[in-house]
């Protein structure tokens, strides 16, 4: 980065302190061939804000997350994270700035134990990722990993290989990985999909217990879950922002009802 | 069980650093004991030609096991890295080719050989890590062949087709380290150090992250890891191991020439690692021992049946096929399944077959 660009981004970072946005998307578009998975998405999420993203299958919700985390680079548009332009940053650089995510389809380390998975997550956002020395029993990251395992109720399964876990347990582990380190903004991609009602209630409790400075964006088909944990809702439709408002506004919006809530047959993906 | 426990048992506690000795199963103590006392019973041929050679090849195969088993990267360049280390030893140290060999002392040329070979391995890694699966195999094989042809055509440094002979270990502490018993202990020591290092590192943050990269590179990036850098670092670490194996190997054979790193030799390392079991470090040595036994004794057996003793490669090839077909986890996998079946016969209640070393 040139000195000039560095100066600008430093100034912007200062600006962001005053405007205080955790995430800022400006005209983000992602094309897959001719298909615009998302087009011209502009939205702002404040620090500590809890946002739900709704939309039918194929609306572009997951693609939006992939662009924010850097799993894919957007075709056009700009992404600012905590005031910093991260549009061209690789995923790991964005994560190191406090962004976290879970995946709609669990992406875990099947050949490692639960404890190792969580330890890796803690290690990934800390120093000494390349250390050849085994962690000492007093390593604070080990303690932190144990806390996270307990927070998602996996203490019983801590020594088991992830490939041997049940579906629900894998979903819980997904969440533990996203809570590692000091997250500032977490993207949850359909965390409740496939969970039993009890597990859903647990999930809502986990989300509710996050410290207030930790914001999140949750993609959720289950309106009960989404509207209970979110303070603001963004609706996507065909890759575009269709509506934005409080849960009450969204629920009462006739257009939204017609499109998404009304028929009651919206897909679960 | 003893063999698998080493890989699985410490899993619950990434942090356990002490109490190492109490966690080492009895079978390991027994194996160590037998290996240490081997010179009391084994003859020179066995010590030098069978065990010595097995340890050298085992170390090189171990470097491949590290990359493939922990990192999911099948590199065919490990033998080339080893041979390069051997060349550096011959060029910077002493050999029969006096007009080229520089004649530095061992405490200079040994570290330099490791350094140069590791540098080369890192460079190869930087090229190869952007590829996946079959392409990694192809690019590393291409580099290995390029190195082979380069050494064969370069006379100024690598002495072309004939390479170097009379490359022997230094006389240290009044010991001739090429004498069978001494070399046995030297190569055993090298093997033990490399093995222990790989086992230890596999549970370090770096080793765990490498296994994470193997299982799921995309998730590793979204945990904050620089996947590319991790893969390159794995090539560097494996390069150190391969270089140590290469130095011992050049001392064992006392020569290094282009064919030392030819395609056949390169493939042999892959066969050794796969036959032994590519998921656990000990597999490399099991595979090397099987390979050395076959290549040492199958010519005799074959000629007893009136076949050309050149056919021993056929025996190894068929053995390779059988292992890949019946036990993707190599000889270790076969052994475990046999143990599991025996255990289930003893105790039908807990007769659940033990899985291999993970997926
Ligand atoms: N990697 C990809 N390659 C090609 N098309 C994709 C890819 N990922 C998503 N899409 C397409 O983009 C559109 C939006 O997908 P997605 O973001 O997964 O929707 P949602 O998560 O809202 O269900 C879909 O039409 C999907 O087929
Ligand atoms: Mg989706």
XYZ file of C-alpha atoms and ligand atoms in Angstrom:
656
model
C 0.000 0.000 0.000
C 1.358 3.426 -0.905
C 1.909 6.102 1.703
C -0.962 8.149 0.327
C -3.388 5.240 0.453
C -2.205 4.449 3.962
C -2.914 8.008 4.981
C -6.400 7.907 3.558
C -7.284 4.673 5.275
C -5.974 5.993 8.568
C -8.136 9.071 8.175
C -11.116 6.923 7.315
C -10.520 4.786 10.327
C -10.697 7.920 12.432
C -13.865 8.875 10.582
C -15.372 5.547 11.349
C -14.835 6.086 15.025
C -17.104 9.064 14.837
C -19.666 7.544 12.473
C -19.202 4.209 14.233
C -20.053 1.609 11.602
C -18.897 -1.970 12.020
C -19.673 -2.955 8.476
C -20.383 -0.824 5.477
C -21.267 -2.208 2.063
C -21.349 0.135 -0.931
C -22.857 -1.199 -4.138
C -21.516 -4.715 -3.656
C -22.171 -6.978 -6.636
C -21.124 -10.571 -7.145
C -21.555 -12.212 -10.537
C -21.312 -15.931 -11.152
C -21.000 -15.907 -14.906
C -24.102 -14.075 -16.059
C -25.927 -14.634 -12.762
C -25.893 -11.754 -10.320
C -26.023 -13.563 -6.970
C -26.097 -10.177 -5.287
C -26.316 -6.857 -7.025
C -25.681 -3.364 -5.776
C -26.118 -4.191 -2.106
C -25.610 -1.192 0.148
C -26.039 -1.513 3.869
C -24.509 -0.336 7.131
C -24.298 -2.228 10.399
C -23.432 -0.362 13.594
C -21.064 -1.805 16.216
C -22.915 -4.128 18.559
C -25.942 -4.165 16.301
C -27.879 -7.413 15.866
C -29.167 -7.707 12.355
C -31.219 -10.403 10.683
C -30.960 -11.034 6.956
C -34.028 -12.630 5.463
C -34.801 -13.832 1.995
C -35.931 -16.909 0.151
C -33.563 -19.587 -1.081
C -31.163 -18.260 -3.646
C -31.760 -14.658 -2.616
C -28.007 -14.223 -2.204
C -27.697 -14.240 1.578
C -24.813 -16.690 1.766
C -23.070 -14.975 -1.138
C -23.331 -11.714 0.752
C -21.546 -13.334 3.707
C -18.913 -14.823 1.433
C -18.133 -11.379 0.047
C -17.927 -9.829 3.506
C -15.566 -12.498 4.860
C -13.443 -12.659 1.727
C -14.289 -16.235 0.830
C -15.056 -14.629 -2.541
C -13.993 -11.249 -3.780
C -16.941 -9.140 -4.942
C -17.158 -8.329 -8.643
C -17.630 -4.676 -7.803
C -18.408 -2.446 -4.864
C -16.592 -1.661 -1.647
C -16.580 -3.262 1.789
C -15.454 -1.413 4.883
C -14.914 -3.218 8.122
C -14.673 -1.063 11.247
C -13.927 1.834 8.952
C -11.151 0.129 7.024
C -11.475 -0.697 3.342
C -11.076 -4.477 3.228
C -12.539 -5.048 -0.239
C -9.349 -6.705 -1.521
C -8.155 -8.239 1.756
C -7.750 -12.012 2.002
C -10.112 -13.733 4.433
C -7.571 -14.217 7.216
C -6.782 -10.487 7.336
C -10.454 -9.652 7.832
C -10.809 -12.282 10.552
C -7.836 -10.818 12.390
C -9.749 -7.532 12.515
C -12.563 -9.043 14.555
C -14.854 -10.519 11.921
C -16.141 -14.103 12.446
C -18.548 -16.365 10.661
C -20.290 -19.695 10.778
C -21.137 -21.701 7.696
C -24.546 -22.829 6.549
C -23.095 -26.270 5.880
C -20.663 -27.006 8.705
C -17.039 -26.569 7.697
C -15.101 -28.270 10.471
C -11.918 -30.267 10.893
C -13.251 -33.792 10.843
C -9.885 -35.415 11.554
C -9.354 -33.439 14.769
C -11.045 -33.556 18.152
C -13.548 -30.976 19.360
C -10.954 -29.518 21.716
C -8.414 -29.211 18.890
C -10.968 -27.508 16.651
C -11.712 -24.875 19.241
C -8.051 -24.492 20.181
C -7.242 -23.848 16.514
C -9.941 -21.211 16.354
C -8.427 -19.491 19.395
C -4.937 -19.801 17.956
C -5.947 -18.438 14.553
C -6.730 -15.003 15.905
C -3.708 -14.867 18.173
C 0.040 -14.771 17.793
C 2.365 -17.735 17.371
C 0.303 -19.485 14.771
C 3.539 -21.012 13.508
C 4.835 -22.102 16.888
C 6.527 -25.494 16.846
C 6.258 -25.722 20.631
C 3.307 -27.489 22.105
C 1.118 -25.295 24.291
C 1.779 -25.610 27.990
C -1.084 -26.707 30.241
C -1.136 -23.166 31.590
C -1.628 -21.681 28.118
C -4.511 -19.187 28.478
C -5.755 -20.151 25.027
C -6.383 -23.704 26.273
C -8.452 -22.309 29.121
C -10.301 -20.070 26.711
C -10.977 -23.039 24.421
C -12.426 -25.006 27.328
C -14.692 -22.090 28.200
C -15.980 -21.934 24.653
C -16.575 -25.686 24.593
C -18.596 -25.308 27.752
C -20.477 -22.310 26.391
C -21.822 -24.412 23.522
C -22.464 -27.436 25.742
C -19.905 -29.745 24.195
C -17.845 -30.540 27.284
C -18.920 -34.174 27.177
C -17.738 -34.505 23.595
C -14.532 -32.505 23.904
C -12.196 -35.417 23.134
C -14.199 -36.894 20.290
C -13.291 -36.617 16.649
C -15.504 -34.060 14.954
C -16.407 -36.531 12.225
C -18.077 -38.637 14.936
C -20.326 -35.837 16.247
C -24.050 -35.609 15.653
C -25.402 -32.956 13.310
C -26.629 -30.780 16.155
C -23.282 -30.985 17.926
C -21.483 -29.950 14.757
C -23.730 -26.904 14.529
C -22.845 -26.024 18.110
C -19.160 -26.427 17.354
C -19.571 -24.089 14.370
C -20.726 -21.432 16.801
C -17.884 -22.075 19.234
C -15.359 -21.528 16.436
C -16.968 -18.192 15.597
C -16.824 -17.017 19.210
C -13.068 -17.529 19.572
C -10.760 -14.615 20.162
C -12.306 -11.193 20.513
C -15.059 -11.088 17.894
C -16.571 -7.731 17.093
C -18.922 -8.768 14.313
C -20.130 -12.330 13.733
C -21.955 -13.600 10.671
C -24.228 -16.557 11.440
C -25.392 -18.431 8.359
C -28.603 -20.278 9.271
C -27.314 -21.511 12.621
C -30.702 -22.935 13.591
C -31.277 -24.972 10.431
C -31.915 -28.604 11.298
C -31.878 -28.041 15.065
C -34.547 -29.421 17.369
C -36.805 -26.942 19.250
C -34.730 -27.421 22.418
C -31.514 -26.802 20.522
C -33.080 -23.715 18.972
C -33.920 -22.362 22.395
C -30.317 -22.966 23.454
C -29.101 -21.148 20.377
C -31.280 -18.143 21.117
C -29.892 -18.150 24.658
C -26.299 -18.275 23.394
C -26.949 -15.383 21.020
C -28.733 -13.422 23.732
C -25.803 -13.906 26.099
C -23.229 -12.383 23.748
C -21.646 -9.274 25.247
C -23.337 -6.088 24.047
C -20.318 -4.837 22.088
C -20.387 -7.961 19.888
C -22.592 -7.360 16.909
C -23.870 -10.024 14.602
C -25.717 -10.607 11.374
C -27.855 -13.697 11.314
C -29.382 -15.407 8.305
C -32.376 -17.270 9.558
C -35.479 -18.720 7.960
C -37.139 -19.282 11.291
C -38.873 -15.952 11.904
C -39.278 -16.739 15.585
C -35.546 -17.008 16.028
C -34.673 -14.151 13.687
C -37.109 -11.627 15.052
C -36.377 -12.529 18.653
C -32.626 -11.944 18.468
C -32.447 -9.105 15.930
C -33.077 -5.413 16.389
C -33.080 -4.665 12.686
C -33.944 -6.697 9.626
C -32.710 -6.582 6.032
C -34.690 -8.439 3.420
C -32.941 -9.610 0.286
C -34.799 -10.532 -2.844
C -33.132 -11.700 -6.048
C -29.809 -10.422 -4.816
C -31.057 -6.928 -4.002
C -31.952 -5.221 -0.765
C -35.721 -5.311 -0.768
C -36.641 -3.876 2.635
C -34.888 -2.731 5.738
C -36.472 -1.937 9.098
C -37.253 -3.035 12.615
C -38.691 -6.526 13.096
C -42.142 -5.023 13.677
C -41.975 -2.936 10.501
C -40.867 -5.900 8.460
C -43.523 -8.181 9.894
C -46.253 -5.672 9.178
C -45.067 -4.704 5.708
C -47.676 -5.880 3.198
C -45.120 -6.382 0.434
C -42.975 -8.528 2.660
C -45.960 -10.542 3.771
C -46.946 -11.197 0.235
C -43.483 -12.126 -0.836
C -42.165 -14.098 2.055
C -44.328 -14.503 5.087
C -47.759 -14.797 3.600
C -47.760 -18.090 1.768
C -46.117 -20.044 4.549
C -44.408 -22.293 2.024
C -41.095 -20.473 1.908
C -38.298 -22.911 1.544
C -35.866 -23.901 4.205
C -32.402 -24.136 2.838
C -3.210 -50.401 19.613
C 0.187 -49.314 20.723
C 0.857 -47.872 17.317
C -2.414 -45.984 17.069
C -2.451 -44.680 20.588
C 0.573 -42.582 19.885
C -1.397 -40.636 17.338
C -4.746 -40.531 19.091
C -4.250 -40.694 22.805
C -2.807 -37.209 23.342
C -5.626 -35.656 21.335
C -7.738 -34.527 24.293
C -4.883 -32.502 25.716
C -3.060 -30.304 23.285
C -1.351 -28.786 26.256
C 0.170 -31.782 27.908
C 3.887 -31.288 27.636
C 5.136 -33.108 30.690
C 4.628 -36.679 31.719
C 5.706 -37.668 28.230
C 7.428 -40.765 29.476
C 4.510 -42.114 31.429
C 2.314 -41.737 28.364
C 4.585 -43.752 26.108
C 3.033 -47.211 25.813
C 4.962 -50.313 26.733
C 5.297 -51.499 23.156
C 7.328 -48.391 22.403
C 9.731 -49.043 25.217
C 10.102 -52.603 23.991
C 10.729 -51.463 20.405
C 13.285 -48.922 21.544
C 15.026 -51.476 23.692
C 15.203 -54.030 20.890
C 16.523 -51.438 18.445
C 19.194 -50.310 20.888
C 20.379 -53.853 21.538
C 20.139 -54.932 17.904
C 23.912 -54.841 17.286
C 24.320 -57.604 19.885
C 22.452 -60.065 17.706
C 22.402 -58.729 14.153
C 25.290 -59.138 11.747
C 26.977 -56.331 9.862
C 24.914 -56.861 6.737
C 21.684 -56.479 8.644
C 22.886 -53.512 10.646
C 24.216 -51.548 7.710
C 22.388 -52.738 4.645
C 18.969 -53.503 6.066
C 18.479 -51.325 9.135
C 20.796 -48.488 8.177
C 19.227 -48.167 4.758
C 15.700 -48.502 6.207
C 16.310 -45.639 8.613
C 17.612 -43.362 5.838
C 14.720 -44.093 3.488
C 12.310 -43.988 6.413
C 13.367 -40.446 7.309
C 12.852 -39.280 3.730
C 9.474 -41.035 3.574
C 8.656 -39.431 6.936
C 9.040 -36.003 5.344
C 6.485 -37.029 2.724
C 4.240 -38.460 5.433
C 4.367 -35.098 7.220
C 3.262 -33.230 4.105
C 0.726 -35.766 2.895
C -0.622 -37.129 6.176
C -0.847 -33.859 8.076
C -0.964 -31.359 5.240
C -2.811 -33.275 2.529
C -0.060 -32.378 0.042
C 1.458 -35.271 -1.868
C 4.892 -33.997 -2.778
C 7.092 -36.099 -5.030
C 10.027 -33.801 -4.493
C 11.127 -35.127 -1.087
C 13.703 -37.527 -2.527
C 15.045 -34.688 -4.650
C 15.459 -32.513 -1.556
C 17.293 -35.381 0.149
C 19.534 -35.939 -2.855
C 20.315 -32.234 -3.062
C 21.458 -32.377 0.572
C 23.600 -35.371 -0.381
C 25.092 -33.426 -3.287
C 25.921 -30.476 -1.041
C 27.678 -32.841 1.361
C 29.701 -34.296 -1.533
C 30.483 -30.936 -3.079
C 31.328 -28.970 0.054
C 32.839 -31.919 1.925
C 35.046 -34.675 0.607
C 34.504 -37.165 -2.165
C 36.406 -39.178 -4.750
C 35.960 -36.275 -7.181
C 38.697 -34.084 -5.787
C 38.635 -31.430 -8.489
C 35.100 -30.447 -7.406
C 34.810 -31.252 -3.707
C 35.760 -28.289 -1.549
C 36.781 -30.234 1.545
C 35.116 -28.095 4.225
C 34.785 -29.647 7.640
C 31.606 -31.411 8.661
C 30.346 -28.751 11.050
C 30.176 -26.428 8.059
C 28.911 -28.681 5.311
C 26.247 -30.509 7.345
C 24.375 -27.347 8.400
C 24.879 -25.891 4.927
C 23.464 -29.023 3.316
C 20.378 -28.816 5.534
C 20.052 -25.098 4.899
C 20.395 -25.302 1.120
C 18.097 -28.323 0.786
C 15.521 -26.668 3.035
C 15.728 -23.482 1.019
C 15.114 -25.498 -2.128
C 12.191 -27.324 -0.497
C 10.673 -24.010 0.575
C 10.988 -22.670 -2.949
C 9.317 -25.764 -4.376
C 6.630 -25.394 -1.721
C 5.999 -21.789 -2.736
C 5.411 -22.999 -6.295
C 3.407 -26.087 -5.404
C 1.050 -24.867 -2.682
C -1.141 -22.958 -5.073
C -2.107 -26.252 -6.685
C -4.288 -29.041 -5.320
C -4.302 -32.827 -5.475
C -3.133 -34.266 -8.754
C -1.610 -30.949 -9.804
C 0.609 -30.906 -6.742
C 1.830 -34.366 -7.683
C 2.461 -33.232 -11.243
C 4.307 -30.037 -10.425
C 6.544 -31.713 -7.839
C 7.236 -34.587 -10.197
C 8.134 -32.079 -12.895
C 10.564 -30.346 -10.543
C 12.055 -33.693 -9.540
C 12.633 -34.649 -13.188
C 14.060 -31.232 -13.959
C 16.514 -31.686 -11.107
C 17.418 -35.149 -12.375
C 18.189 -33.906 -15.895
C 19.957 -30.850 -14.596
C 22.330 -32.853 -12.416
C 22.966 -35.263 -15.276
C 23.953 -32.493 -17.639
C 25.792 -30.237 -15.261
C 29.454 -31.212 -14.970
C 30.823 -28.074 -13.364
C 29.111 -28.565 -10.004
C 27.216 -31.839 -10.014
C 29.775 -33.831 -12.012
C 27.170 -34.958 -14.542
C 26.322 -38.540 -15.152
C 28.778 -40.119 -12.734
C 28.088 -37.889 -9.755
C 30.229 -38.359 -6.638
C 31.632 -41.436 -4.979
C 33.571 -42.060 -1.760
C 31.346 -39.688 0.197
C 31.855 -40.913 3.737
C 30.866 -39.620 7.158
C 33.514 -37.674 9.065
C 35.675 -39.423 11.653
C 34.405 -38.061 14.915
C 35.367 -38.902 18.467
C 37.716 -41.473 16.988
C 34.804 -43.422 15.543
C 34.553 -44.496 11.919
C 30.871 -43.750 11.432
C 30.638 -45.835 8.311
C 31.540 -48.943 10.245
C 28.250 -50.975 10.446
C 27.526 -50.729 14.173
C 28.457 -47.053 14.320
C 26.367 -46.242 11.265
C 23.500 -48.250 12.685
C 23.451 -46.045 15.760
C 23.996 -42.881 13.734
C 21.048 -43.578 11.448
C 18.914 -44.871 14.318
C 19.636 -41.638 16.166
C 18.724 -39.567 13.112
C 15.523 -41.541 12.626
C 14.564 -41.249 16.298
C 15.161 -37.491 16.351
C 13.176 -36.911 13.141
C 10.379 -39.191 14.285
C 10.137 -37.517 17.678
C 10.230 -34.076 16.067
C 7.387 -34.921 13.705
C 5.257 -36.455 16.466
C 5.923 -33.483 18.705
C 5.255 -30.873 16.048
C 2.044 -32.591 14.977
C 0.533 -31.483 18.292
C 2.007 -27.984 18.254
C -0.025 -25.002 17.048
C 1.775 -25.245 13.710
C 1.087 -28.970 13.332
C -2.540 -28.689 14.382
C -3.067 -25.801 12.001
C -1.522 -27.860 9.218
C -4.036 -30.631 9.879
C -6.727 -27.977 9.849
C -5.489 -26.826 6.457
C -5.639 -30.419 5.274
C -9.223 -30.914 6.456
C -10.582 -27.559 5.472
C -8.448 -24.758 4.052
C -11.363 -22.393 3.578
C -12.374 -22.654 7.205
C -8.778 -22.137 8.291
C -8.741 -18.825 6.442
C -11.953 -17.823 8.162
C -10.305 -18.580 11.512
C -7.537 -16.109 10.734
C -4.854 -18.448 9.368
C -2.813 -17.623 6.308
C -3.270 -20.957 4.559
C -0.645 -20.399 1.867
C 2.026 -19.422 4.373
C 1.228 -22.466 6.475
C 1.584 -24.804 3.544
C 4.905 -23.298 2.515
C 6.167 -23.576 6.091
C 5.197 -27.258 6.039
C 7.386 -27.755 2.968
C 10.228 -26.077 4.814
C 9.840 -28.297 7.881
C 9.577 -31.419 5.733
C 12.635 -30.151 3.863
C 14.723 -30.229 7.034
C 13.642 -33.816 7.685
C 14.311 -34.889 4.102
C 17.722 -33.204 4.178
C 18.738 -35.135 7.302
C 17.640 -38.348 5.594
C 19.549 -37.372 2.474
C 22.785 -36.715 4.348
C 22.577 -40.087 6.105
C 21.702 -41.762 2.821
C 24.708 -40.340 0.983
C 26.918 -41.593 3.815
C 25.265 -44.986 3.696
C 25.626 -45.504 -0.046
C 28.845 -43.427 -0.104
C 27.769 -41.976 -3.415
C 25.317 -39.603 -4.990
C 24.520 -39.399 -8.675
C 21.622 -38.257 -10.850
C 19.856 -41.599 -10.626
C 19.797 -41.212 -6.795
C 17.078 -38.655 -7.457
C 15.707 -40.250 -10.620
C 12.037 -40.906 -11.186
C 12.329 -44.468 -9.858
C 13.851 -43.270 -6.584
C 11.253 -40.527 -6.288
C 8.416 -43.010 -6.734
C 10.037 -45.434 -4.275
C 9.575 -42.852 -1.508
C 5.899 -42.524 -2.347
C 5.530 -46.307 -2.325
C 7.315 -46.574 1.018
C 5.112 -43.962 2.649
C 1.904 -45.441 1.259
C 2.806 -49.061 1.984
C 3.699 -48.240 5.575
C 0.644 -46.075 6.147
C 0.707 -42.385 5.311
C -1.387 -41.230 8.266
C 1.106 -41.899 11.011
C 4.803 -41.076 11.283
C 5.807 -44.617 12.205
C 4.305 -45.813 8.919
C 7.233 -44.297 7.032
C 9.662 -46.581 8.846
C 7.443 -49.639 8.596
C 7.192 -48.995 4.862
C 10.917 -48.428 4.498
C 11.694 -51.672 6.318
C 9.301 -53.641 4.105
C 10.750 -51.982 1.014
C 14.336 -52.703 2.012
C 13.535 -56.322 2.890
C 11.817 -56.805 -0.456
C 14.488 -55.157 -2.524
C 17.264 -56.924 -0.610
C 15.881 -60.436 -0.543
C 13.318 -60.774 -3.300
C 16.023 -61.021 -6.014
C 17.279 -64.208 -4.321
C 13.789 -65.592 -3.998
C 13.015 -64.693 -7.583
C 16.135 -66.292 -8.987
C 15.342 -69.405 -6.962
C 12.187 -69.557 -9.067
C 14.228 -69.012 -12.199
C 13.053 -65.424 -12.710
C 15.327 -62.519 -13.464
C 16.211 -60.758 -10.222
C 15.463 -57.479 -11.974
C 11.850 -58.399 -11.365
C 11.927 -57.420 -7.725
C 10.331 -54.127 -8.700
C 7.394 -56.195 -9.848
C 7.077 -57.736 -6.389
C 7.135 -54.290 -4.822
C 4.648 -53.002 -7.357
C 2.237 -55.850 -6.669
C 2.686 -55.329 -2.935
C 1.887 -51.641 -3.453
C -1.275 -52.525 -5.342
C -2.372 -54.986 -2.682
C -1.892 -52.453 0.089
C -3.658 -49.635 -1.741
C -6.464 -52.003 -2.618
C -7.001 -53.692 0.720
C -5.806 -51.104 3.180
C -5.604 -47.453 2.213
C -4.022 -46.965 5.601
C -1.046 -49.118 4.651
C 0.531 -51.971 6.563
C -0.332 -50.209 9.839
C -3.989 -50.248 8.854
C -3.848 -53.994 8.189
C -2.203 -54.542 11.544
C -4.853 -52.508 13.337
C -7.699 -54.318 11.692
C -6.165 -57.603 12.681
C -5.838 -56.395 16.272
C -9.407 -55.135 16.252
C -10.724 -58.451 15.008
C -8.758 -60.323 17.645
C -10.013 -58.051 20.367
C -13.605 -58.420 19.267
C -13.159 -62.166 19.399
C -11.994 -61.838 23.000
C -14.642 -59.414 24.123
C -17.828 -59.364 22.077
C -19.319 -56.638 24.275
C -16.749 -54.009 23.416
C -15.998 -55.565 20.074
C -16.427 -52.363 18.144
C -13.615 -52.296 15.620
C -11.144 -49.541 16.365
C -11.049 -47.010 13.578
C -7.767 -46.198 11.896
C -5.938 -42.986 12.622
C -8.862 -40.783 11.774
C -10.238 -40.167 8.298
N -20.028 -20.667 -5.863
C -21.082 -20.396 -6.664
N -21.003 -20.583 -7.990
C -22.044 -20.311 -8.798
N -23.228 -19.870 -8.378
C -23.397 -19.671 -7.046
C -22.330 -19.932 -6.125
N -22.760 -19.652 -4.868
C -24.034 -19.236 -5.023
N -24.413 -19.255 -6.311
C -25.716 -18.830 -6.833
O -25.996 -17.552 -6.330
C -27.359 -17.452 -5.951
C -27.451 -17.058 -4.505
O -27.014 -18.127 -3.696
P -26.872 -18.053 -2.131
O -26.134 -16.834 -1.804
O -26.316 -19.322 -1.654
O -28.390 -17.906 -1.680
P -29.014 -18.037 -0.232
O -27.936 -18.239 0.757
O -29.786 -16.773 -0.065
O -29.961 -19.208 -0.296
C -27.998 -18.777 -6.248
O -28.664 -18.706 -7.480
C -26.833 -19.717 -6.318
O -27.090 -20.760 -7.220
Mg -27.552 -19.800 2.024
